[in-house]
Amino acid sequence: MSDSTIPDSAAPEHTGGPAVLLEHVAKRFGDHAAIDDVTLAIPRGRITALLGPSGSGKSTLLRLITGLSRPDAGSVRVLGEELSTLPRGGLLKLRRRMGMLFQDNALFQSLTVVDNVAFPLVRVARVPTAEAKRRALALLEQVGLPGLGERRPDELSGGQRKRVALARALALEPEVVLFDEPTSGLDPQTSAAIDALLRETQRRLGTTFVVITHDIISAAAIADHVGLLVDGKLRAFGSKDEVWSSTDPQVRAFLDRRLPAG
Amino acid sequence: MSGARPARSRVAGALLDAAAAAAFWPRAAGATLRGPPLVDTVLLTLRLVVTSVPVVFAVTFFSGAMLTVQAAASLAPFGGGALAGIAVGFGGIREVFPLLAAASVAARSGAEIASQLATMRVTKQIEALEVMGLDPLRLLVGPRIVAAVVGTPVCVLVGCGAGMLGAQAIGAWQLGLDRGAMWSNLWSGIVAADLVVGALKGLVLGFLLGAVSAREGLVAGAGARGVGSATNRAVIRALVVVSCASLALSSAIYGRLAG
């Protein structure tokens, strides 16, 4: 395993370099270093889980990758584009190649479920409304929500809302999908169902999934690669087996407290 | 001495915040000029007018009545109680009714704009738009600014009419003034240009109250408390900005006549 280094084995069947490449990235909030000299390459066509306890800098890292926040130092490249040199128009275009599932789903409460999923198709891809709704209904079926299109988000359960958010994130057929704590607030059974759905969807589409989570069980279930952030530093990065067998004391301290015995 | 520093830093913070708020106005104008979505804009404009008009009508109707009572009481010792309509007509149409109409729109629809955008901010719906590669200013702020710019002049004209009706009602029914003379006095000094100026003032005040409310919604803090604070700040700041702008416009337009 290589700690805080760029892995050599980045998805051999996918060319064009890593989906996301961070080099010596730092981000401070006042005196607090939220991200401290982080370097990592997230391979294409795989599920990469970025683990860490609360306050470890995971969400800040996600904001840096989406360009919602700018680093104080270092370079962030997404799909080969250096974010710091992109003009606003270029950043908006790049974001159209990315999807994101927010921790609280961020569904539009004033729209029905099908309109939420159709929204990026209509507003971003300029797909005619009828065709967008047809595609949205197909996506809802793929995520296991047939027949719920006319409901409002607040009429759904937590797991169902998560599925709607996934369908919306996939609507524009993005090359990278970012997930912010996808199983947060869900019961174990629903979490397992969402994990299975993510795994199945990624295998079917071959898209790059980046999952930010503190849930080791979930990461163990879905990830091909794992990174561990502690206090803003990347303590480990590599294949799941490499990280799981790490002897780094901080890595072990995090994993041993949370991984079930055996 | 130790208390002076926090006071100074509070003042500096308030000034910086005011500068940031003012810096948002050109961005709001830009968002409006980039062509907001038509359907959303029409629906929001209709909603603003429909929900604000009853408030505007009530506030300006009773204000017109109160102005008339005060004007009649002030002029009565000089034997000019019947001329109250002239004073109310001038002051009401040119100043009081447009200002009260815009303030009512700020309280009713400005608060709604701020709370809607603040809710979208705290539930990350605005970030979701940004991540989709969409421009939240064009999609969310633009339609609301257009609604305020189009709807506020309509509300100003409704307010002028309601204020005159309130003045007529109290003058004729309570003060016992001649109905025909009262109505004639109310309108005697008013020319069409006064109503046009009132509508134009409404347009400027509408832009300002829309921009102030939208900005407060967009910078809302976390949680339900953040939404509440943003809404409260939006109403207070919009009222202050609308009052200042109303005075500035009146000074610019009518100041020369006074001189």
Coordinates of C-alpha atoms in Angstrom, one line a residue:
Chain A
M1 CA 0.0 0.0 0.0
S2 CA 1.2 3.5 -0.7
D3 CA 0.3 6.2 1.8
S4 CA -0.6 9.6 0.4
T5 CA 0.7 8.6 -3.0
I6 CA -0.7 8.2 -6.4
P7 CA -1.5 4.5 -7.1
D8 CA 0.1 3.0 -10.1
S9 CA -2.7 0.6 -10.7
A10 CA -5.4 3.0 -11.8
A11 CA -8.0 1.0 -13.6
P12 CA -6.1 -0.5 -16.5
E13 CA -9.1 -0.7 -18.9
H14 CA -9.7 3.0 -18.5
T15 CA -7.3 5.4 -20.3
G16 CA -6.8 9.1 -19.9
G17 CA -5.4 9.2 -16.4
P18 CA -7.2 9.3 -13.1
A19 CA -10.7 10.7 -12.9
V20 CA -9.7 13.0 -10.0
L21 CA -6.2 14.0 -9.2
L22 CA -5.2 16.0 -6.2
E23 CA -1.7 17.2 -5.7
H24 CA -0.5 18.7 -2.4
V25 CA -3.9 20.2 -1.8
A26 CA -4.4 22.3 1.3
K27 CA -7.4 24.2 2.6
R28 CA -7.6 26.1 5.9
F29 CA -10.5 27.7 7.8
G30 CA -8.8 30.3 10.0
D31 CA -6.2 28.4 12.1
H32 CA -7.7 25.0 11.3
A33 CA -6.2 23.0 8.5
A34 CA -9.2 21.2 7.1
I35 CA -7.1 19.6 4.3
D36 CA -3.4 19.3 4.8
D37 CA -1.1 18.5 1.8
V38 CA -3.3 15.8 0.4
T39 CA -2.2 14.0 -2.8
L40 CA -4.3 11.2 -4.3
A41 CA -5.5 9.9 -7.7
I42 CA -8.9 8.4 -7.9
P43 CA -9.0 5.8 -10.7
R44 CA -11.6 5.8 -13.4
G45 CA -14.4 3.3 -13.6
R46 CA -14.1 2.2 -10.0
I47 CA -15.7 2.9 -6.7
T48 CA -13.4 4.8 -4.4
A49 CA -14.4 5.3 -0.8
L50 CA -12.9 8.2 1.2
L51 CA -13.3 7.3 4.8
G52 CA -12.7 9.3 8.0
P53 CA -14.2 10.3 11.3
S54 CA -16.4 13.4 11.6
G55 CA -14.4 16.6 11.1
S56 CA -11.6 14.8 9.2
G57 CA -12.0 17.0 6.1
K58 CA -14.1 14.6 3.9
S59 CA -16.8 17.0 3.0
T60 CA -14.2 19.8 2.4
L61 CA -12.4 17.4 0.0
L62 CA -15.7 16.8 -1.8
R63 CA -16.3 20.6 -2.2
L64 CA -12.8 21.0 -3.6
I65 CA -13.4 18.3 -6.2
T66 CA -16.7 19.9 -7.3
G67 CA -15.1 23.3 -7.4
L68 CA -17.6 24.7 -4.9
S69 CA -14.6 25.6 -2.8
R70 CA -11.0 26.6 -3.9
P71 CA -7.9 25.2 -2.4
D72 CA -5.4 27.5 -0.6
A73 CA -2.6 25.5 -2.2
G74 CA -2.1 22.6 -4.6
S75 CA -3.8 21.4 -7.7
V76 CA -7.2 19.7 -8.3
R77 CA -7.7 18.1 -11.6
V78 CA -11.1 16.5 -12.5
L79 CA -11.4 14.5 -15.8
G80 CA -8.1 16.1 -16.9
E81 CA -9.2 19.7 -16.2
E82 CA -7.3 21.9 -13.8
L83 CA -10.0 23.6 -11.7
S84 CA -8.0 26.6 -10.7
T85 CA -7.4 27.7 -14.3
L86 CA -10.9 27.0 -15.5
P87 CA -13.1 30.1 -16.2
R88 CA -16.6 30.0 -14.6
G89 CA -18.1 28.9 -17.9
G90 CA -15.6 26.0 -18.2
L91 CA -16.3 25.0 -14.6
L92 CA -20.1 24.9 -15.3
K93 CA -19.4 22.7 -18.4
L94 CA -17.2 20.4 -16.4
R95 CA -19.8 20.0 -13.7
R96 CA -22.2 18.8 -16.3
R97 CA -19.9 15.7 -16.7
M98 CA -20.3 15.1 -12.9
G99 CA -23.2 14.0 -10.8
M100 CA -23.6 14.3 -7.1
L101 CA -25.7 12.7 -4.4
F102 CA -25.9 15.0 -1.3
Q103 CA -26.1 13.8 2.2
D104 CA -29.6 15.2 2.7
N105 CA -30.4 14.5 -1.0
A106 CA -31.0 18.1 -1.9
L107 CA -34.2 17.2 -3.8
F108 CA -36.3 20.1 -5.0
Q109 CA -39.2 20.0 -2.6
S110 CA -41.5 22.0 -4.9
L111 CA -41.2 19.3 -7.7
T112 CA -42.6 15.8 -8.0
V113 CA -40.2 12.9 -8.0
V114 CA -40.2 12.5 -11.7
D115 CA -39.7 16.2 -12.3
N116 CA -36.7 16.1 -9.9
V117 CA -35.1 13.5 -12.0
A118 CA -36.1 15.1 -15.3
F119 CA -34.8 18.5 -14.1
P120 CA -31.2 18.2 -15.2
L121 CA -32.3 16.7 -18.5
V122 CA -34.6 19.6 -19.2
R123 CA -32.5 22.5 -17.8
V124 CA -29.0 21.3 -18.6
A125 CA -29.3 18.9 -21.6
R126 CA -32.3 20.8 -23.1
V127 CA -34.2 17.5 -23.7
P128 CA -37.9 18.1 -24.5
T129 CA -40.0 17.8 -21.4
A130 CA -42.0 14.7 -22.6
E131 CA -38.8 12.8 -23.5
A132 CA -37.1 13.9 -20.3
K133 CA -40.0 12.5 -18.2
R134 CA -39.9 9.3 -20.1
R135 CA -36.2 8.9 -19.4
A136 CA -36.7 10.0 -15.8
L137 CA -39.4 7.3 -15.3
A138 CA -37.0 4.7 -16.8
L139 CA -34.2 5.8 -14.3
L140 CA -36.7 5.6 -11.4
E141 CA -37.4 2.0 -12.5
Q142 CA -33.7 1.2 -12.6
V143 CA -33.3 2.5 -9.0
G144 CA -36.3 0.4 -7.8
L145 CA -38.9 3.1 -7.6
P146 CA -41.5 2.3 -10.3
G147 CA -44.9 4.0 -9.9
L148 CA -43.7 6.8 -7.4
G149 CA -43.0 9.5 -10.0
E150 CA -45.9 11.7 -9.1
R151 CA -45.2 11.8 -5.4
R152 CA -43.4 14.7 -3.7
P153 CA -40.0 14.1 -2.0
D154 CA -41.5 14.6 1.5
E155 CA -43.9 11.8 0.8
L156 CA -41.1 9.2 0.5
S157 CA -39.0 7.3 3.1
G158 CA -35.3 8.1 3.6
G159 CA -34.2 5.2 1.5
Q160 CA -36.6 6.1 -1.3
R161 CA -35.4 9.7 -1.3
K162 CA -31.9 8.4 -1.6
R163 CA -32.8 6.4 -4.7
V164 CA -34.5 9.5 -6.3
A165 CA -31.3 11.5 -5.6
L166 CA -29.3 8.7 -7.2
A167 CA -31.5 8.7 -10.3
R168 CA -31.2 12.4 -10.6
A169 CA -27.4 12.2 -10.2
L170 CA -27.3 9.7 -13.0
A171 CA -29.7 11.5 -15.3
L172 CA -27.0 13.3 -17.4
E173 CA -24.9 10.1 -17.7
P174 CA -22.0 11.6 -15.8
E175 CA -18.4 10.4 -16.0
V176 CA -17.9 10.8 -12.2
V177 CA -20.5 10.6 -9.5
L178 CA -19.8 11.9 -6.0
F179 CA -21.6 10.6 -3.0
D180 CA -21.7 12.5 0.3
E181 CA -22.5 10.0 3.1
P182 CA -25.0 8.0 1.0
T183 CA -26.1 5.8 3.9
S184 CA -26.1 8.5 6.6
G185 CA -29.4 8.4 8.6
L186 CA -30.6 5.1 7.2
D187 CA -31.3 1.9 9.1
P188 CA -28.9 -1.0 8.5
Q189 CA -31.2 -2.8 6.2
T190 CA -31.9 0.2 4.0
S191 CA -28.1 1.1 4.1
A192 CA -27.3 -2.4 2.8
A193 CA -29.9 -2.0 0.1
I194 CA -28.5 1.3 -1.0
D195 CA -25.0 -0.2 -1.0
A196 CA -26.1 -3.0 -3.2
L197 CA -27.8 -0.5 -5.5
L198 CA -24.7 1.6 -5.8
R199 CA -22.5 -1.5 -6.5
E200 CA -24.9 -2.8 -9.1
T201 CA -25.3 0.6 -10.8
Q202 CA -21.6 1.2 -10.9
R203 CA -20.9 -2.3 -12.4
R204 CA -23.6 -1.7 -15.0
L205 CA -22.5 1.8 -16.1
G206 CA -18.8 1.6 -15.4
T207 CA -18.9 5.1 -14.1
T208 CA -16.4 6.4 -11.6
F209 CA -18.0 6.6 -8.1
V210 CA -16.4 8.6 -5.3
V211 CA -18.0 7.9 -2.0
I212 CA -17.4 10.0 1.1
T213 CA -18.4 8.1 4.2
H214 CA -17.6 7.4 7.8
D215 CA -19.4 4.1 7.5
I216 CA -16.7 1.3 7.2
I217 CA -19.3 -1.4 6.7
S218 CA -20.6 0.4 3.7
A219 CA -17.1 1.1 2.3
A220 CA -16.2 -2.6 2.8
A221 CA -19.3 -3.6 0.9
I222 CA -18.9 -1.3 -2.2
A223 CA -15.4 0.1 -2.6
D224 CA -12.6 -1.1 -4.9
H225 CA -10.2 1.6 -3.5
V226 CA -10.2 3.2 -0.1
G227 CA -8.6 6.4 1.3
L228 CA -8.5 7.3 4.9
L229 CA -8.5 10.9 6.1
V230 CA -7.6 11.8 9.6
D231 CA -7.3 15.4 10.8
G232 CA -7.2 16.7 7.2
K233 CA -4.3 14.3 6.2
L234 CA -4.6 11.3 3.9
R235 CA -3.3 8.5 6.2
A236 CA -3.8 5.7 3.7
F237 CA -4.8 5.2 0.1
G238 CA -4.9 2.0 -2.0
S239 CA -6.9 -1.0 -2.8
K240 CA -9.4 -2.1 -0.2
D241 CA -7.3 -5.1 0.9
E242 CA -4.2 -2.9 1.1
V243 CA -5.9 -0.4 3.4
W244 CA -7.6 -3.1 5.5
S245 CA -4.3 -4.8 6.2
S246 CA -2.5 -1.5 7.0
T247 CA -0.2 -1.5 10.0
D248 CA -0.2 2.3 10.4
P249 CA -1.3 2.9 14.0
Q250 CA -3.8 5.7 13.1
V251 CA -5.3 3.6 10.4
R252 CA -5.6 0.6 12.7
A253 CA -7.1 2.8 15.4
F254 CA -9.9 3.9 13.1
L255 CA -10.5 0.6 11.4
D256 CA -10.3 -1.6 14.5
R257 CA -12.9 0.5 16.4
R258 CA -15.4 0.1 13.6
L259 CA -14.8 -3.1 11.6
P260 CA -16.8 -6.1 12.9
A261 CA -14.6 -8.8 14.3
G262 CA -13.8 -11.6 11.8
Chain B
M1 CA -11.4 50.8 26.4
S2 CA -11.9 47.0 26.3
G3 CA -15.5 47.6 25.2
A4 CA -14.5 49.9 22.4
R5 CA -12.8 47.3 20.3
P6 CA -15.8 45.0 20.0
A7 CA -18.0 48.0 19.2
R8 CA -15.5 49.1 16.6
S9 CA -15.3 45.6 15.1
R10 CA -19.1 45.4 15.1
V11 CA -19.3 48.7 13.2
A12 CA -16.6 47.5 10.8
G13 CA -18.4 44.2 10.3
A14 CA -21.7 46.0 9.6
L15 CA -20.0 48.2 7.1
L16 CA -18.3 45.3 5.3
D17 CA -21.7 43.5 5.3
A18 CA -23.4 46.5 3.8
A19 CA -20.7 46.8 1.1
A20 CA -21.1 43.1 0.3
A21 CA -24.9 43.5 0.1
A22 CA -24.5 46.5 -2.2
A23 CA -22.0 44.6 -4.3
F24 CA -24.7 41.9 -4.9
W25 CA -27.0 44.4 -6.7
P26 CA -25.1 44.5 -10.0
R27 CA -24.9 40.7 -9.9
A28 CA -28.6 40.5 -9.3
A29 CA -29.1 42.9 -12.3
G30 CA -26.8 40.8 -14.4
A31 CA -28.8 37.6 -13.5
T32 CA -32.0 39.4 -14.6
L33 CA -30.4 40.5 -17.9
R34 CA -29.2 36.9 -18.6
G35 CA -32.8 35.9 -19.3
P36 CA -34.5 34.1 -16.4
P37 CA -36.8 31.2 -17.3
L38 CA -40.0 32.5 -18.7
V39 CA -42.6 30.3 -17.0
D40 CA -41.1 30.6 -13.6
T41 CA -40.8 34.4 -14.0
V42 CA -44.5 34.8 -15.1
L43 CA -45.7 32.5 -12.2
L44 CA -43.6 34.3 -9.6
T45 CA -44.8 37.7 -10.9
L46 CA -48.4 36.7 -10.7
R47 CA -47.9 35.3 -7.2
L48 CA -46.2 38.4 -6.0
V49 CA -49.0 40.7 -7.3
V50 CA -51.8 38.4 -6.1
T51 CA -50.4 37.9 -2.6
S52 CA -49.2 41.5 -2.1
V53 CA -52.2 43.4 -3.4
P54 CA -54.5 42.7 -0.4
V55 CA -51.7 43.8 2.0
V56 CA -51.0 46.9 0.0
F57 CA -54.7 47.7 -0.3
A58 CA -55.3 47.4 3.5
V59 CA -52.2 49.4 4.5
T60 CA -52.6 52.2 2.1
F61 CA -56.5 52.5 2.5
F62 CA -56.1 53.0 6.3
S63 CA -53.1 55.3 5.8
G64 CA -55.1 57.5 3.4
A65 CA -57.9 57.6 6.0
M66 CA -55.5 58.5 8.8
L67 CA -53.7 61.2 6.7
T68 CA -57.1 62.7 6.0
V69 CA -58.1 62.8 9.7
Q70 CA -54.8 64.5 10.6
A71 CA -54.9 67.0 7.7
A72 CA -58.5 67.9 8.4
A73 CA -57.7 68.4 12.1
S74 CA -54.6 70.5 11.3
L75 CA -56.4 72.7 8.8
A76 CA -59.7 73.1 10.7
P77 CA -58.5 75.9 13.0
F78 CA -57.8 78.0 9.9
G79 CA -61.2 77.2 8.4
G80 CA -59.6 74.9 5.8
G81 CA -60.8 71.5 6.8
A82 CA -62.4 70.9 3.5
L83 CA -59.1 71.4 1.8
A84 CA -57.6 68.3 3.5
G85 CA -58.1 66.4 0.3
I86 CA -55.5 68.5 -1.5
A87 CA -52.8 67.9 1.1
V88 CA -53.6 64.1 1.2
G89 CA -53.7 63.9 -2.6
F90 CA -50.3 65.5 -3.0
G91 CA -48.4 63.9 -0.2
G92 CA -50.1 60.5 -0.6
I93 CA -49.8 60.0 -4.3
R94 CA -46.3 61.4 -4.5
E95 CA -44.8 60.0 -1.3
V96 CA -46.7 58.1 1.2
F97 CA -48.7 55.6 -0.8
P98 CA -45.8 54.5 -3.1
L99 CA -43.5 54.1 -0.1
L100 CA -46.1 52.1 2.0
A101 CA -46.9 50.0 -1.1
A102 CA -43.3 49.1 -1.6
A103 CA -42.8 48.5 2.2
S104 CA -45.8 46.1 2.1
V105 CA -44.4 44.2 -0.8
A106 CA -41.1 44.0 1.0
A107 CA -42.9 42.6 4.1
R108 CA -45.1 40.1 2.2
S109 CA -43.1 39.1 -0.9
G110 CA -39.6 40.1 0.1
A111 CA -39.9 37.8 3.2
E112 CA -41.1 35.0 0.9
I113 CA -38.2 35.5 -1.5
A114 CA -35.7 35.4 1.4
S115 CA -37.3 32.4 3.1
Q116 CA -37.6 30.4 -0.1
L117 CA -33.9 31.0 -1.1
A118 CA -32.7 30.5 2.5
T119 CA -34.5 27.1 2.6
M120 CA -32.9 26.1 -0.7
R121 CA -29.6 27.2 0.7
V122 CA -29.7 25.2 3.9
T123 CA -31.1 22.1 2.2
K124 CA -28.3 22.3 -0.4
Q125 CA -30.7 22.7 -3.3
I126 CA -28.7 25.7 -4.5
E127 CA -25.4 23.7 -4.3
A128 CA -27.2 20.9 -6.3
L129 CA -28.0 23.4 -9.1
E130 CA -24.3 24.5 -9.1
V131 CA -23.1 20.9 -9.3
M132 CA -25.4 20.3 -12.2
G133 CA -23.6 23.2 -14.0
L134 CA -26.5 25.6 -13.7
D135 CA -26.4 29.2 -12.7
P136 CA -28.5 29.7 -9.5
L137 CA -28.5 33.4 -9.9
R138 CA -30.1 33.2 -13.4
L139 CA -32.5 30.4 -12.4
L140 CA -33.6 31.6 -8.9
V141 CA -32.7 35.2 -8.4
G142 CA -33.5 36.5 -12.0
P143 CA -37.2 35.5 -11.9
R144 CA -37.7 36.9 -8.4
I145 CA -36.1 40.2 -9.4
V146 CA -38.3 40.5 -12.5
A147 CA -41.3 39.7 -10.4
A148 CA -40.5 42.4 -7.9
V149 CA -39.6 44.9 -10.7
V150 CA -42.9 44.3 -12.6
G151 CA -45.1 43.6 -9.6
T152 CA -44.1 46.5 -7.3
P153 CA -45.3 49.3 -9.7
V154 CA -48.6 47.5 -10.0
C155 CA -48.8 47.4 -6.3
V156 CA -47.9 51.1 -6.1
L157 CA -50.7 52.1 -8.4
V158 CA -53.1 49.9 -6.4
G159 CA -51.8 51.6 -3.3
C160 CA -52.4 55.0 -4.7
G161 CA -56.0 54.1 -5.6
A162 CA -56.6 52.5 -2.2
G163 CA -55.1 55.4 -0.3
M164 CA -57.4 57.9 -2.2
L165 CA -60.4 55.6 -1.5
G166 CA -59.5 55.6 2.2
A167 CA -59.2 59.3 2.3
Q168 CA -62.5 59.7 0.5
A169 CA -64.2 57.2 2.8
I170 CA -63.2 58.9 6.0
G171 CA -63.6 62.4 4.7
A172 CA -67.1 61.8 3.5
W173 CA -68.5 59.4 6.1
Q174 CA -66.8 60.4 9.3
L175 CA -65.7 64.0 8.8
G176 CA -68.9 65.0 7.0
L177 CA -67.0 66.7 4.1
D178 CA -68.9 67.1 0.8
R179 CA -68.3 64.0 -1.2
G180 CA -67.9 65.6 -4.6
A181 CA -65.7 68.4 -3.3
M182 CA -63.5 65.9 -1.3
W183 CA -63.0 63.7 -4.3
S184 CA -62.3 66.7 -6.5
N185 CA -59.8 68.1 -4.0
L186 CA -58.0 64.8 -3.7
W187 CA -57.2 64.7 -7.4
S188 CA -57.0 68.5 -8.0
G189 CA -53.2 68.8 -7.8
I190 CA -52.4 65.4 -9.3
V191 CA -51.3 65.0 -12.9
A192 CA -50.8 61.9 -14.9
A193 CA -47.0 62.4 -14.5
D194 CA -47.3 61.9 -10.7
L195 CA -48.7 58.4 -11.3
V196 CA -46.1 57.7 -13.9
V197 CA -43.4 58.8 -11.4
G198 CA -45.0 56.7 -8.7
A199 CA -44.9 53.7 -11.0
L200 CA -41.2 54.4 -11.9
K201 CA -40.4 54.7 -8.2
G202 CA -42.1 51.4 -7.7
L203 CA -39.9 49.9 -10.4
V204 CA -36.7 51.0 -8.7
L205 CA -37.9 50.1 -5.2
G206 CA -39.0 46.7 -6.5
F207 CA -35.6 46.0 -7.9
L208 CA -34.0 47.0 -4.6
L209 CA -36.3 45.0 -2.3
G210 CA -36.0 42.0 -4.6
A211 CA -32.2 42.2 -4.6
V212 CA -31.9 42.8 -0.9
S213 CA -34.3 39.9 -0.1
A214 CA -32.6 37.5 -2.5
R215 CA -29.2 38.3 -1.2
E216 CA -30.2 37.6 2.4
G217 CA -31.7 34.3 1.4
L218 CA -28.6 33.2 -0.5
V219 CA -26.3 33.9 2.5
A220 CA -28.5 32.3 5.1
G221 CA -26.8 30.4 7.9
A222 CA -27.4 26.8 8.8
G223 CA -30.7 25.2 9.9
A224 CA -34.1 26.5 10.6
R225 CA -32.6 29.3 12.7
G226 CA -30.7 30.4 9.6
V227 CA -33.8 30.6 7.5
G228 CA -35.6 32.6 10.2
S229 CA -32.7 35.0 10.7
A230 CA -32.3 35.5 6.9
T231 CA -36.0 36.3 6.6
N232 CA -36.0 38.7 9.5
R233 CA -32.9 40.5 8.1
A234 CA -34.3 40.7 4.6
V235 CA -37.5 42.5 5.8
I236 CA -35.6 44.9 8.0
R237 CA -32.9 45.7 5.4
A238 CA -35.4 46.0 2.6
L239 CA -37.5 48.4 4.6
V240 CA -34.4 50.6 5.3
V241 CA -33.2 50.5 1.7
V242 CA -36.6 51.2 0.3
S243 CA -37.1 54.2 2.6
C244 CA -33.7 55.6 1.8
A245 CA -34.1 55.1 -1.9
S246 CA -37.6 56.6 -1.8
L247 CA -36.2 59.8 -0.2
A248 CA -33.4 60.0 -2.7
L249 CA -35.8 59.6 -5.6
S250 CA -38.2 62.2 -4.2
S251 CA -35.3 64.6 -3.7
A252 CA -34.1 64.1 -7.2
I253 CA -37.5 64.3 -8.8
Y254 CA -39.4 66.9 -6.7
G255 CA -36.5 68.7 -4.9
R256 CA -36.2 71.2 -7.7
L257 CA -39.9 72.1 -7.4
A258 CA -39.5 72.9 -3.7
G259 CA -36.5 75.1 -4.5

